[in-house]
Coordinates of C-alpha atoms in Angstrom, one line a residue:
M10 CA -6.6 -18.7 8.2
S11 CA -5.8 -22.0 9.4
S12 CA -4.6 -25.0 7.5
A13 CA -4.9 -28.7 8.3
I14 CA -1.5 -30.4 8.9
K15 CA -1.5 -33.9 7.6
E16 CA -0.3 -36.6 10.0
V17 CA 2.3 -39.0 8.7
P18 CA 2.6 -42.2 10.7
V19 CA 6.2 -43.1 11.5
Q20 CA 7.1 -46.8 12.2
L21 CA 10.7 -47.4 13.5
P22 CA 12.7 -50.2 12.0
K23 CA 12.2 -53.5 13.9
S24 CA 16.0 -53.5 14.6
F25 CA 15.5 -50.5 16.8
D26 CA 13.8 -52.5 19.3
R27 CA 16.7 -54.9 19.6
P28 CA 18.9 -54.6 22.7
D29 CA 22.3 -53.2 22.1
E30 CA 24.9 -55.7 21.8
P31 CA 28.4 -55.4 23.4
W32 CA 31.1 -53.9 21.2
H33 CA 32.9 -57.2 20.7
H34 CA 29.7 -58.6 19.1
Y35 CA 30.5 -56.5 16.1
L36 CA 34.1 -57.5 16.0
T37 CA 34.2 -60.5 13.5
I38 CA 36.9 -62.1 11.3
D39 CA 35.0 -60.4 8.3
V40 CA 35.7 -57.0 9.8
I41 CA 39.3 -57.8 10.4
W42 CA 39.9 -59.1 6.8
Y43 CA 38.0 -56.1 5.4
V44 CA 40.3 -53.7 7.3
L45 CA 43.5 -55.6 6.4
G46 CA 42.5 -55.6 2.8
Y47 CA 42.5 -51.8 2.7
T48 CA 45.6 -51.4 4.9
L49 CA 48.4 -53.9 5.3
F50 CA 47.4 -56.1 2.3
H51 CA 46.8 -53.2 -0.1
P52 CA 49.5 -52.6 -2.7
F53 CA 49.2 -48.8 -2.5
V54 CA 49.4 -48.8 1.3
S55 CA 52.4 -51.2 1.2
W56 CA 54.3 -48.9 -1.2
V57 CA 53.3 -45.9 1.0
L58 CA 55.2 -47.7 3.9
V59 CA 58.3 -48.0 1.7
L60 CA 58.2 -44.3 0.8
C61 CA 57.8 -43.3 4.6
L62 CA 60.9 -45.3 5.4
R63 CA 62.8 -43.4 2.6
A64 CA 61.5 -40.2 3.8
Q65 CA 63.3 -41.0 7.2
Y66 CA 66.5 -41.7 5.1
T67 CA 66.4 -45.4 5.8
A68 CA 69.2 -47.0 3.8
Y69 CA 68.0 -49.5 1.0
H70 CA 70.1 -52.3 2.5
A71 CA 68.5 -51.9 5.9
P72 CA 66.6 -55.0 7.1
E73 CA 63.4 -53.0 7.6
M74 CA 63.7 -51.5 4.1
R75 CA 64.2 -54.9 2.5
I76 CA 61.2 -56.3 4.4
A77 CA 59.0 -53.5 3.4
F78 CA 60.1 -53.5 -0.2
A79 CA 59.5 -57.3 -0.4
W80 CA 56.0 -57.0 1.3
A81 CA 55.0 -54.3 -1.3
A82 CA 56.2 -56.4 -4.3
L83 CA 54.4 -59.3 -3.0
M84 CA 51.2 -57.5 -2.5
T85 CA 51.5 -56.0 -5.9
A86 CA 52.1 -59.3 -7.5
I87 CA 49.0 -60.9 -5.7
G88 CA 46.9 -58.1 -6.8
L89 CA 48.0 -58.1 -10.4
F90 CA 47.6 -61.9 -10.5
G91 CA 43.9 -61.5 -9.2
L92 CA 43.2 -58.9 -11.8
I93 CA 44.7 -61.0 -14.6
S94 CA 42.9 -64.1 -13.5
D95 CA 39.6 -62.3 -13.3
R96 CA 40.0 -61.0 -16.9
I97 CA 40.9 -64.3 -18.3
A98 CA 37.9 -66.1 -16.5
F99 CA 35.3 -63.3 -16.9
G100 CA 36.5 -61.1 -19.9
S101 CA 36.3 -57.3 -19.9
P102 CA 33.3 -55.5 -18.1
R103 CA 30.4 -54.3 -20.2
E104 CA 29.0 -50.9 -20.0
V105 CA 25.9 -50.5 -17.7
D106 CA 23.4 -47.6 -18.0
L107 CA 20.5 -48.2 -15.6
S108 CA 18.2 -46.0 -17.8
E109 CA 18.9 -48.4 -20.6
E110 CA 18.5 -51.6 -18.5
V111 CA 15.5 -53.7 -17.6
I112 CA 15.9 -55.5 -14.4
V113 CA 13.8 -58.6 -13.6
I114 CA 13.9 -59.8 -9.9
T115 CA 12.2 -63.1 -8.8
G116 CA 11.0 -63.3 -5.2
G117 CA 11.3 -59.6 -5.1
V118 CA 8.7 -58.6 -2.5
E119 CA 10.6 -59.5 0.7
G120 CA 14.1 -60.4 1.8
L121 CA 17.2 -60.0 -0.4
G122 CA 15.1 -59.6 -3.5
G123 CA 12.9 -57.1 -1.9
L124 CA 15.9 -55.0 -0.9
L125 CA 17.3 -55.0 -4.4
A126 CA 13.9 -54.0 -6.1
E127 CA 13.6 -51.2 -3.6
T128 CA 17.1 -50.0 -4.1
Y129 CA 16.8 -49.9 -7.8
G130 CA 13.4 -48.4 -7.5
M131 CA 14.7 -45.4 -5.7
R132 CA 17.2 -44.9 -8.4
N133 CA 14.4 -44.8 -11.0
A134 CA 15.6 -47.9 -12.7
N135 CA 13.2 -50.0 -14.8
I136 CA 12.3 -52.8 -12.4
A137 CA 10.0 -55.8 -12.9
V138 CA 9.3 -58.1 -9.9
L139 CA 7.9 -61.6 -10.2
D140 CA 6.4 -63.0 -6.9
T141 CA 3.4 -64.8 -5.7
K142 CA 2.6 -62.1 -3.4
K143 CA 0.3 -59.4 -4.6
V144 CA 1.4 -55.8 -4.2
D145 CA -1.1 -53.1 -4.6
E146 CA -0.6 -50.1 -7.0
D147 CA 0.0 -47.5 -4.3
E148 CA 2.8 -49.6 -2.7
A149 CA 4.4 -50.4 -6.1
E150 CA 4.4 -46.7 -7.0
E151 CA 5.9 -45.8 -3.7
K152 CA 8.7 -48.4 -4.2
G153 CA 9.3 -47.5 -7.8
A154 CA 8.9 -51.0 -9.4
V155 CA 6.3 -52.9 -11.5
Y156 CA 5.0 -56.1 -9.8
Y157 CA 3.8 -59.0 -11.6
Q158 CA 2.0 -61.6 -9.7
C159 CA 3.7 -64.8 -11.0
D160 CA 4.5 -68.3 -9.8
V161 CA 8.1 -68.8 -11.3
S162 CA 7.8 -72.4 -10.8
D163 CA 5.2 -72.5 -13.6
A164 CA 6.8 -72.0 -17.1
K165 CA 3.7 -70.7 -18.6
Q166 CA 3.2 -68.0 -16.0
V167 CA 6.8 -66.9 -16.5
E168 CA 6.1 -66.7 -20.3
A169 CA 3.0 -64.7 -19.8
A170 CA 4.7 -62.4 -17.3
A171 CA 7.6 -61.9 -19.7
A172 CA 5.3 -60.8 -22.5
K173 CA 3.9 -58.1 -20.2
I174 CA 7.2 -57.0 -19.0
I175 CA 8.5 -56.5 -22.6
E176 CA 5.3 -54.5 -23.5
D177 CA 5.6 -52.4 -20.3
L178 CA 9.2 -51.9 -19.9
G179 CA 11.1 -53.3 -22.8
A180 CA 13.5 -56.2 -23.3
P181 CA 14.9 -57.6 -20.0
T182 CA 18.7 -57.2 -19.7
I183 CA 19.3 -58.1 -16.0
L184 CA 17.9 -61.2 -14.4
V185 CA 18.2 -61.8 -10.8
N186 CA 17.0 -65.4 -10.0
N187 CA 16.2 -64.9 -6.2
A188 CA 13.0 -66.8 -5.5
G189 CA 13.1 -69.6 -3.0
L190 CA 11.5 -71.5 -0.2
V191 CA 12.5 -74.0 2.4
H192 CA 10.8 -77.0 4.1
T193 CA 12.5 -77.7 7.4
K194 CA 12.1 -81.4 7.4
S195 CA 14.1 -84.5 7.4
I196 CA 14.2 -86.8 4.3
L197 CA 11.8 -89.3 6.1
E198 CA 9.5 -86.6 7.3
S199 CA 9.3 -84.9 3.8
T200 CA 6.5 -85.6 1.4
A201 CA 6.8 -86.0 -2.3
E202 CA 4.8 -82.6 -2.6
D203 CA 7.4 -80.9 -0.3
V204 CA 10.4 -82.1 -2.3
E205 CA 8.8 -81.3 -5.6
Q206 CA 7.7 -77.8 -4.6
T207 CA 11.3 -77.0 -3.3
F208 CA 12.8 -78.0 -6.5
R209 CA 10.2 -76.2 -8.6
V210 CA 10.7 -73.0 -6.9
N211 CA 14.5 -73.1 -6.1
T212 CA 15.8 -74.8 -9.1
L213 CA 13.2 -75.4 -12.1
S214 CA 12.2 -71.6 -11.8
H215 CA 15.8 -70.9 -13.0
F216 CA 15.4 -73.0 -16.0
H217 CA 12.0 -71.3 -16.9
T218 CA 13.3 -67.7 -16.6
L219 CA 16.6 -68.5 -18.5
R220 CA 14.8 -70.1 -21.3
T221 CA 12.4 -67.1 -21.3
F222 CA 14.6 -64.0 -20.7
L223 CA 18.0 -65.1 -22.1
P224 CA 17.1 -65.0 -25.8
H225 CA 16.1 -61.3 -25.3
M226 CA 19.7 -60.7 -23.8
I227 CA 21.3 -62.4 -26.8
A228 CA 19.3 -60.3 -29.1
E229 CA 20.3 -57.1 -27.2
G230 CA 23.9 -58.3 -27.3
R231 CA 24.2 -57.6 -23.4
G232 CA 22.9 -58.7 -20.0
T233 CA 23.5 -59.9 -16.6
V234 CA 22.3 -63.2 -15.0
V235 CA 22.5 -63.4 -11.1
T236 CA 22.0 -66.8 -9.6
V237 CA 21.1 -66.8 -6.0
S238 CA 22.3 -70.2 -4.4
S239 CA 23.6 -70.8 -0.8
V240 CA 26.7 -72.0 1.1
L241 CA 24.6 -74.9 2.1
G242 CA 24.8 -76.0 -1.5
H243 CA 28.3 -76.9 -0.7
L244 CA 27.6 -78.5 2.6
G245 CA 24.3 -80.1 3.0
A246 CA 22.6 -80.1 6.4
A247 CA 20.3 -82.3 8.4
N248 CA 16.7 -81.4 8.2
L249 CA 17.3 -79.3 5.0
S250 CA 17.9 -82.1 2.5
A251 CA 15.4 -80.7 -0.3
Y252 CA 16.7 -77.2 0.2
T253 CA 20.3 -78.0 0.2
A254 CA 20.0 -80.3 -2.8
S255 CA 18.1 -77.6 -4.9
K256 CA 20.7 -75.1 -4.0
A257 CA 23.5 -77.5 -5.0
A258 CA 22.0 -77.9 -8.3
L259 CA 22.2 -74.2 -8.9
L260 CA 26.0 -74.3 -8.5
A261 CA 26.1 -76.8 -11.3
L262 CA 23.6 -74.7 -13.3
H263 CA 25.7 -71.6 -13.0
H264 CA 28.7 -73.3 -14.3
S265 CA 26.9 -74.8 -17.2
L266 CA 25.3 -71.6 -18.1
R267 CA 28.7 -69.9 -18.3
A268 CA 30.1 -72.7 -20.5
E269 CA 27.2 -72.4 -22.9
L270 CA 27.3 -68.7 -23.1
A271 CA 31.0 -69.0 -23.9
Q272 CA 30.0 -70.9 -27.1
I273 CA 27.6 -68.3 -28.3
P274 CA 29.4 -65.2 -30.0
E275 CA 26.3 -62.9 -29.5
A276 CA 26.5 -63.7 -25.7
K277 CA 30.0 -62.1 -25.2
E278 CA 28.6 -59.1 -23.2
I279 CA 26.3 -61.3 -21.0
K280 CA 27.7 -61.5 -17.5
T281 CA 27.0 -64.0 -14.7
I282 CA 27.1 -63.7 -11.0
L283 CA 26.9 -66.4 -8.5
V284 CA 25.7 -65.7 -5.0
T285 CA 26.4 -68.1 -2.2
P286 CA 25.7 -66.4 1.1
G287 CA 25.8 -67.7 4.6
Q288 CA 23.1 -67.4 7.0
M289 CA 21.1 -64.2 6.4
T290 CA 18.7 -62.1 8.6
T291 CA 15.7 -63.0 6.7
R292 CA 12.7 -64.9 8.0
M293 CA 13.7 -68.0 6.1
F294 CA 16.0 -69.2 9.0
A295 CA 14.8 -66.9 11.8
G296 CA 16.1 -68.2 15.1
V297 CA 19.0 -70.2 13.7
K298 CA 22.2 -69.7 15.7
T299 CA 25.6 -69.9 14.2
P300 CA 28.5 -71.5 16.2
S301 CA 30.5 -68.4 16.6
N302 CA 29.6 -65.0 15.7
F303 CA 33.4 -64.1 15.2
L304 CA 33.9 -66.8 12.7
A305 CA 30.5 -67.3 11.2
P306 CA 28.7 -64.0 11.7
V307 CA 25.1 -63.6 10.3
V308 CA 25.0 -61.3 7.4
T309 CA 22.2 -59.0 6.5
P310 CA 20.6 -58.7 3.0
A311 CA 22.1 -55.3 2.8
D312 CA 25.6 -56.8 3.0
V313 CA 24.9 -59.3 0.2
G314 CA 22.8 -56.8 -1.9
K315 CA 25.5 -54.2 -1.8
D316 CA 28.1 -56.6 -3.5
I317 CA 25.5 -57.8 -6.0
I318 CA 24.7 -54.3 -7.0
R319 CA 28.4 -53.3 -7.3
L320 CA 29.1 -56.3 -9.8
I321 CA 26.0 -55.6 -11.8
E322 CA 26.8 -51.9 -12.2
K323 CA 30.5 -52.4 -13.0
G324 CA 29.2 -54.9 -15.7
E325 CA 31.4 -57.6 -14.4
S326 CA 31.0 -61.4 -13.9
G327 CA 32.0 -62.8 -10.4
E328 CA 31.0 -64.5 -7.3
V329 CA 29.4 -63.0 -4.1
A330 CA 30.2 -65.1 -1.1
L331 CA 29.6 -63.7 2.4
P332 CA 30.6 -64.1 5.2
L333 CA 34.3 -64.8 4.8
Y334 CA 34.0 -68.6 5.5
S335 CA 31.7 -69.0 2.6
R336 CA 34.4 -67.9 0.1
Y337 CA 36.7 -70.7 1.2
I338 CA 34.2 -73.4 2.2
H339 CA 35.6 -75.5 -0.8
I340 CA 38.7 -76.2 1.3
L341 CA 36.7 -78.3 3.7
G342 CA 36.0 -80.7 1.0
V343 CA 39.7 -81.6 0.5
L344 CA 40.4 -82.1 4.2
P345 CA 40.6 -85.7 5.6
V346 CA 37.1 -86.9 6.4
G347 CA 37.9 -87.1 10.0
I348 CA 38.5 -83.4 10.2
Q349 CA 35.5 -82.7 8.1
Y350 CA 33.4 -84.6 10.7
L351 CA 34.9 -82.6 13.6
V352 CA 34.3 -79.4 11.9
R353 CA 30.7 -80.2 11.1
R354 CA 30.1 -81.3 14.7
W355 CA 31.8 -78.2 16.2
S356 CA 29.8 -75.9 13.8
G357 CA 26.5 -77.5 14.8
I358 CA 25.3 -77.2 11.2
D359 CA 23.4 -80.5 11.4
S360 CA 21.7 -79.6 14.7
A361 CA 21.0 -75.8 14.1
I362 CA 17.6 -76.5 12.6
G363 CA 16.5 -78.6 15.5
K364 CA 17.8 -76.3 18.2
A365 CA 15.9 -73.4 16.7
G366 CA 12.7 -75.4 16.8
L367 CA 12.1 -75.2 13.0
T368 CA 11.8 -79.0 12.4
K369 CA 8.7 -80.7 11.5
K370 CA 6.9 -77.6 10.4
E371 CA 3.9 -78.1 8.1
T372 CA 4.2 -74.7 6.6
S373 CA 6.9 -73.3 4.4
R374 CA 8.9 -70.2 5.1
K375 CA 9.6 -68.0 2.0
K376 CA 12.1 -65.3 1.3

């Protein structure tokens, strides 16, 4: 008795077709900093070194013992200072149970938003995705998310989608504002429609979703709001004026949101996360080269998404800034203007879009 065997087509990831890079391509300052954070700069490891010296009967007054003890004490003090600072700024974490959370992700079909939606979908969380792209029922069921075709730049569409989400899944408690687009044009080449569309999708959509979903979080007495901005919001860049300005506005919006939530007693358990990534391997900036793979590596949506998920599920507020330079980019603003000019010129930030051949495009690239 024969039985038909169902053939399942298999498609390898696109990254499989990429040529192997030399080993040093993957050695970046981020990797070094990460390793140091769990070894030399870790308080526990520092004290282990002290114990190892004592195990060798090293005298307390020996120079190496004093240095190891002082280093361990310094690492412990820095670690405690960081914990106290976070607690003062963000308060205690809230309890998060995914089975009781309803997660709304804007721009969640592709890129970073798509990765977050699929990750939580695989974990059977309640996921609602708002995107202009339409997803058929079979694909939605496979990914484990509910997709609502919605233009988040339109306040009425957001309100209508919110009513359906509440009816289907319940009151939203986690909002990931991720939707965005870019017009790679200079100020003079941009049309009024280009600029307006960029701000409506990248900035005004955050106001629409906050005004719509935040009251439900306040009523529930818990929630998390994730604001996806960009490191370019701190820097600006040639041929990205509308995009960088719209992302810079989100930095101020995030801080204003935190200040307003602090004035609402019922919002004590509502956490906020600011995401300011550097260049990611998404279609939005495909072909753009960074000046140095060692100092400014291109990060993947998985790298950023992992840190976002970690903060969400720990119930904490905080900031996600990858790669390493995006965490300390504020320092550039306090340097002398001459040094700032030299850094910008060396980095090629103002010529990257032109070198990638992305300028004067009539179509928009979406996440």
